[in-house]
mmCIF file of C-alpha atoms in Angstrom:
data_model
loop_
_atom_site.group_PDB
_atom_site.id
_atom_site.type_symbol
_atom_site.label_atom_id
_atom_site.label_comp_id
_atom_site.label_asym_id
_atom_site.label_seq_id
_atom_site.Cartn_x
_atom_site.Cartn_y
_atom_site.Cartn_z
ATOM 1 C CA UNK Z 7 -19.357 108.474 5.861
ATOM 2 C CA UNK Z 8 -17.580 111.158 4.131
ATOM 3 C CA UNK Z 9 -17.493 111.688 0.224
ATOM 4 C CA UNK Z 10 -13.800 111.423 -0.936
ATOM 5 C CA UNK Z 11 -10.952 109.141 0.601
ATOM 6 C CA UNK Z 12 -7.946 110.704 2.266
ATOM 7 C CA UNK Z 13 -4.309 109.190 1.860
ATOM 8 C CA UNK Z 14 -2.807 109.746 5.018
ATOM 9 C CA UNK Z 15 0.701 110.205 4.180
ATOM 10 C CA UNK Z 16 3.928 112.389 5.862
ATOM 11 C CA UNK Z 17 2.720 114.877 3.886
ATOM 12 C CA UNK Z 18 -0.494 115.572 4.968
ATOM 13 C CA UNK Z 19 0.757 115.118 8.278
ATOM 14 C CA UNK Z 20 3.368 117.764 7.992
ATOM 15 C CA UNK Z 21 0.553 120.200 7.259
ATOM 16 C CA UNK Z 22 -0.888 119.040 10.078
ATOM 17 C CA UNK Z 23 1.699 119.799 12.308
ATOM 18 C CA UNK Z 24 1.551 123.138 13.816
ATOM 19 C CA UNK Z 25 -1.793 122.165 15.069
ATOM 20 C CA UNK Z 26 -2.305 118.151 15.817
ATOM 21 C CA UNK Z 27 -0.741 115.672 13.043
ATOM 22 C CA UNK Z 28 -3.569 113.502 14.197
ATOM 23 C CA UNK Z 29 -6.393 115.661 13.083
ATOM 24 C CA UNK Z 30 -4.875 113.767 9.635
ATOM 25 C CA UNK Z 31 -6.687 110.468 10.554
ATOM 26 C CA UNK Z 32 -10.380 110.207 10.609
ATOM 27 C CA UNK Z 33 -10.509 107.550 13.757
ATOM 28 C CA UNK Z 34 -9.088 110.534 15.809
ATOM 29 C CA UNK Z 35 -11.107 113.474 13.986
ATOM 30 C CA UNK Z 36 -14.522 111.346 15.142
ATOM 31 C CA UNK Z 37 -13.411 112.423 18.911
ATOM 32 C CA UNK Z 38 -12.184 116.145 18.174
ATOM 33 C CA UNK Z 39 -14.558 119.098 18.615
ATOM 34 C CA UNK Z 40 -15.663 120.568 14.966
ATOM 35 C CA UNK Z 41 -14.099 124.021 16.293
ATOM 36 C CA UNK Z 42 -10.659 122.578 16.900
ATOM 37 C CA UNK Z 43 -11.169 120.627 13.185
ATOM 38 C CA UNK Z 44 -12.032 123.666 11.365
ATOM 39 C CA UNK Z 45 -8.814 125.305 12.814
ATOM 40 C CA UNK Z 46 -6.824 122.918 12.281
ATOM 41 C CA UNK Z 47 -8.205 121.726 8.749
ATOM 42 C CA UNK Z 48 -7.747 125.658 7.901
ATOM 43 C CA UNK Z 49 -4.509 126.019 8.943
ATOM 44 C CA UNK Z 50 -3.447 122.842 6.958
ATOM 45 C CA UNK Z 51 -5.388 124.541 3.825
ATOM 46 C CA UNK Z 52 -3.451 127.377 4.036
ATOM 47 C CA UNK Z 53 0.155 125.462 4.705
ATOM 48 C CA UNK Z 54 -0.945 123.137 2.064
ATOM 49 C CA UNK Z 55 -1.279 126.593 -0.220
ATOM 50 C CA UNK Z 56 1.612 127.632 0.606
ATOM 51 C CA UNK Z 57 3.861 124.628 0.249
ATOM 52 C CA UNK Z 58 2.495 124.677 -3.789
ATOM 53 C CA UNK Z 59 3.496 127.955 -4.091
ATOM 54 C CA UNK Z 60 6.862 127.451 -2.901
ATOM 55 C CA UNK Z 61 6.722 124.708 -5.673
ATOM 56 C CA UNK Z 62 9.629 124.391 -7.778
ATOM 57 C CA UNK Z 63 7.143 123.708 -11.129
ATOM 58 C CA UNK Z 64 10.494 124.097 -13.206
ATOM 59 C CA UNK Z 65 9.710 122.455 -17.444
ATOM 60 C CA UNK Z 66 8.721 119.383 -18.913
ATOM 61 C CA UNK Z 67 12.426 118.401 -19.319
ATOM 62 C CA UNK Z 68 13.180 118.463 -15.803
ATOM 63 C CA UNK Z 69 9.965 116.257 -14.965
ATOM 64 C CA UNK Z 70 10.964 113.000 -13.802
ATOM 65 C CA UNK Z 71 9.190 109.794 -12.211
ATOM 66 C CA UNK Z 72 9.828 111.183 -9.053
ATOM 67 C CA UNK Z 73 9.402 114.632 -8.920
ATOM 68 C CA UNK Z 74 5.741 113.852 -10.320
ATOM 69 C CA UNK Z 75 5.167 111.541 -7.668
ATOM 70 C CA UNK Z 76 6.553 114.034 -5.064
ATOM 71 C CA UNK Z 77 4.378 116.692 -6.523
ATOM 72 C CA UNK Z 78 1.496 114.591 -6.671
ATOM 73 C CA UNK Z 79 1.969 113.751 -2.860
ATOM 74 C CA UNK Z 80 1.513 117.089 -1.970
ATOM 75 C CA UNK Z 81 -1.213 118.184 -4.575
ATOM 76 C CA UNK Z 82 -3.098 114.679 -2.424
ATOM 77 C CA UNK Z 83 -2.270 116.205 0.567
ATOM 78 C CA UNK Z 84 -3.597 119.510 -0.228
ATOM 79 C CA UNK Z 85 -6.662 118.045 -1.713
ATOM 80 C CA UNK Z 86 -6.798 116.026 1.246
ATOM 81 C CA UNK Z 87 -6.726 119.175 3.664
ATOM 82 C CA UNK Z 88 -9.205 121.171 1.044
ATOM 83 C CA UNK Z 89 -11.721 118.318 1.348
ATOM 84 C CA UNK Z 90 -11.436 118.089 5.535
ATOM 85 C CA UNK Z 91 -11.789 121.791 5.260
ATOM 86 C CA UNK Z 92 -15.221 121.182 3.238
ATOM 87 C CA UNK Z 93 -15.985 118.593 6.410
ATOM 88 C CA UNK Z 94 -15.537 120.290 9.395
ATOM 89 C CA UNK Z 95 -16.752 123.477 8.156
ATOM 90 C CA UNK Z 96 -20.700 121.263 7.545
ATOM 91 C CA UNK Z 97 -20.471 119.839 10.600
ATOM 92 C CA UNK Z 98 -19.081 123.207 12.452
ATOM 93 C CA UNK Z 99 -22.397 124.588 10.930
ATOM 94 C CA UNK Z 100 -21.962 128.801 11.941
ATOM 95 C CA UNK Z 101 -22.905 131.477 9.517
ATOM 96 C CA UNK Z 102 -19.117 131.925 8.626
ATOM 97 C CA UNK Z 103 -18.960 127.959 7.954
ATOM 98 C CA UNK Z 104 -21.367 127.989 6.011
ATOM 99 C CA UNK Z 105 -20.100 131.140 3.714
ATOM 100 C CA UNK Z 106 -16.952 129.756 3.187
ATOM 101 C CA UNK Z 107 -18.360 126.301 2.061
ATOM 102 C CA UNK Z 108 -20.579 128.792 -0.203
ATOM 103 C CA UNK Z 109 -17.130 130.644 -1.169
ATOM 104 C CA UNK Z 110 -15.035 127.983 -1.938
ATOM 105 C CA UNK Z 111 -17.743 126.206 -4.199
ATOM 106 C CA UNK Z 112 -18.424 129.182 -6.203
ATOM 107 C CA UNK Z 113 -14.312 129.336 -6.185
ATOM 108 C CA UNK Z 114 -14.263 125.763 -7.922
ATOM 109 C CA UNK Z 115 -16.906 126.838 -10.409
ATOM 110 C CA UNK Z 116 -15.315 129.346 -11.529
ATOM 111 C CA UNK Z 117 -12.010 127.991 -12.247
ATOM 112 C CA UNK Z 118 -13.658 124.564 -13.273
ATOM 113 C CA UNK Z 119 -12.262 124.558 -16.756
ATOM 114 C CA UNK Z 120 -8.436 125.023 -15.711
ATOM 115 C CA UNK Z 121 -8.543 122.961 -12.824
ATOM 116 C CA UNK Z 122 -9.958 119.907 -15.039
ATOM 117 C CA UNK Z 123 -8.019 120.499 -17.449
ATOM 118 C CA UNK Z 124 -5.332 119.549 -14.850
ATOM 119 C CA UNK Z 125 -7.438 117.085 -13.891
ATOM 120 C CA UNK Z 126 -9.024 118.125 -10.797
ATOM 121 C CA UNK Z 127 -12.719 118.008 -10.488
ATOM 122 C CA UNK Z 128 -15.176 118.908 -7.762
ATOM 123 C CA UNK Z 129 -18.451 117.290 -6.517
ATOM 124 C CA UNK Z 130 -21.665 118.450 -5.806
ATOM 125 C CA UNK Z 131 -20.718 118.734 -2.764
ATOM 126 C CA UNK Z 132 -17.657 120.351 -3.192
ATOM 127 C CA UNK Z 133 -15.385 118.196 -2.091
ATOM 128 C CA UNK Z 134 -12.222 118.111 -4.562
ATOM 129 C CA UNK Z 135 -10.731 114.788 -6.121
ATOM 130 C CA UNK Z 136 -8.068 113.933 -8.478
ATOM 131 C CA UNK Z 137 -6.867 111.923 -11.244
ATOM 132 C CA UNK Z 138 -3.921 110.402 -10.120
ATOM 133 C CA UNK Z 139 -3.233 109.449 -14.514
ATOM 134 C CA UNK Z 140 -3.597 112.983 -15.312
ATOM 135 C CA UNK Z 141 -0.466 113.963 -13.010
ATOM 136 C CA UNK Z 142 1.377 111.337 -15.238
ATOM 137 C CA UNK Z 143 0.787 112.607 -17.951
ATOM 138 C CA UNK Z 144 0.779 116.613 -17.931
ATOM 139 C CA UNK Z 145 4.106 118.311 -17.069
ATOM 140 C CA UNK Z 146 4.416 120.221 -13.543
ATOM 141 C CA UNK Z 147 4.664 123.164 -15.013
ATOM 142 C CA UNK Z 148 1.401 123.519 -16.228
ATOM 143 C CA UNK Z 149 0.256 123.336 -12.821
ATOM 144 C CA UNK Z 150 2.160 126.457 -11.522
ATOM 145 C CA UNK Z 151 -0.789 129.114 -13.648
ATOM 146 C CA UNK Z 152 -3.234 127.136 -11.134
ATOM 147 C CA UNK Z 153 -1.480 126.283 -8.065
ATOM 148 C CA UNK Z 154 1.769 128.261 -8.312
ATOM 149 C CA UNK Z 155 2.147 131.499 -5.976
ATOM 150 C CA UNK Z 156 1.010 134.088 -8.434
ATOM 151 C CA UNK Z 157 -2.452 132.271 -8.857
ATOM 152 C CA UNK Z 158 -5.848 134.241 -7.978
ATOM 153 C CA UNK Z 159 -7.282 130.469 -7.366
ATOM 154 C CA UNK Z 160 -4.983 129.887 -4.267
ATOM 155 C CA UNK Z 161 -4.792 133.486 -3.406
ATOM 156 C CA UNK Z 162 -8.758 133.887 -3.233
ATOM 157 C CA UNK Z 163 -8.934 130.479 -1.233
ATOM 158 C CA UNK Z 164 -5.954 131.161 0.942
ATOM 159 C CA UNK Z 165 -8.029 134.232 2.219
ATOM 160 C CA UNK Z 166 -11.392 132.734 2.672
ATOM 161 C CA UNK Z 167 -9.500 129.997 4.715
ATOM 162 C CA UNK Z 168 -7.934 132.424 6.844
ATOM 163 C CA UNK Z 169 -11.133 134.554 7.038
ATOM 164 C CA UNK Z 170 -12.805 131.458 8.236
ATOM 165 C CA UNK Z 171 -10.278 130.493 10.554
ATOM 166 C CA UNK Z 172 -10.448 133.968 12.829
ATOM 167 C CA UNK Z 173 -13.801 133.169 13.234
ATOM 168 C CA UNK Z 174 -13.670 130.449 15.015
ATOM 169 C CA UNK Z 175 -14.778 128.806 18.286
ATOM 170 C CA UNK Z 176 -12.516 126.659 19.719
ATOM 171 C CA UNK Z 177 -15.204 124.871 22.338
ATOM 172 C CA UNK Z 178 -17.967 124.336 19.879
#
């Protein structure tokens, strides 16, 4: 049983797609070597990353009802793939697994106060969740400091996904 829920939309799918859309559902995960997860829950990380970067976080006068649900689909979906990530990387169980885990927690901890101020939060475990009412009610572009594609938090996670990612088994 895993510690956060996981909307399986298009758009975690689409970050799913260069490896195996699948790997989005957890009936199909259950049969899929941890190797192959960690890959592909990587690679997702790091598309998710870069689909927020290439975020259009624009002003609060631009935000409408569906842009913020738009955005918040793909801040879900990138949550979603962080939080797989987390997963597979416990159950893959190598020294490099288990750094990263280590990496991204102390990653969280250190940019606690901005990311809850956006309304993301982290457990003990360090899987991510977030408040679906905060994304109402703070404008996009206070997200972009965070999330956009000059932030050190996505830029410092982006590499210790792809670090974790070349190190990598695919049979185990």
């Amino acid at each position: 049983m895993s510690s956060f829920t996981v909307t399986n939309n298009v758009t975690l799918r689409n970050l799913y797609k260069t490896s195996d859309s699948s790997l989005s559902k957890q009936s199909v995960r259950k049969e899929t070597s941890y190797g192959k997860l960690v890959m592909a829950d990587t690679q997702a990380l790091r598309k998710g990353i870069s689909s927020l970067a290439d975020e259009d976080y624009g002003d609060e006068s631009e935000d409408s009802k569906e842009s913020k649900a738009e955005f918040y689909k793909k801040m879900k979906a990138f949550c979603d793939s962080y939080n797989y990530t987390i997963q597979s990387s416990k159950k893959y169980n190598s020294r490099d697994s288990k750094s990263a885990i280590k990496q991204m927690k102390q990653l969280a901890s250190d940019y606690s106060d901005e990311l809850e101020d956006l309304g993301v939060t982290f457990d003990d475990d360090g899987y991510m969740s977030m408040s679906e009412s905060a994304f109402d009610n703070i404008d996009e572009s206070r997200f972009e400091d965070t999330f956009g594609k000059e932030s050190e938090f996505m830029s410092s996670l982006s590499q210790i996904a792809k670090k974790l990612s070349r190190h990598i088994d695919l049979k185990a």
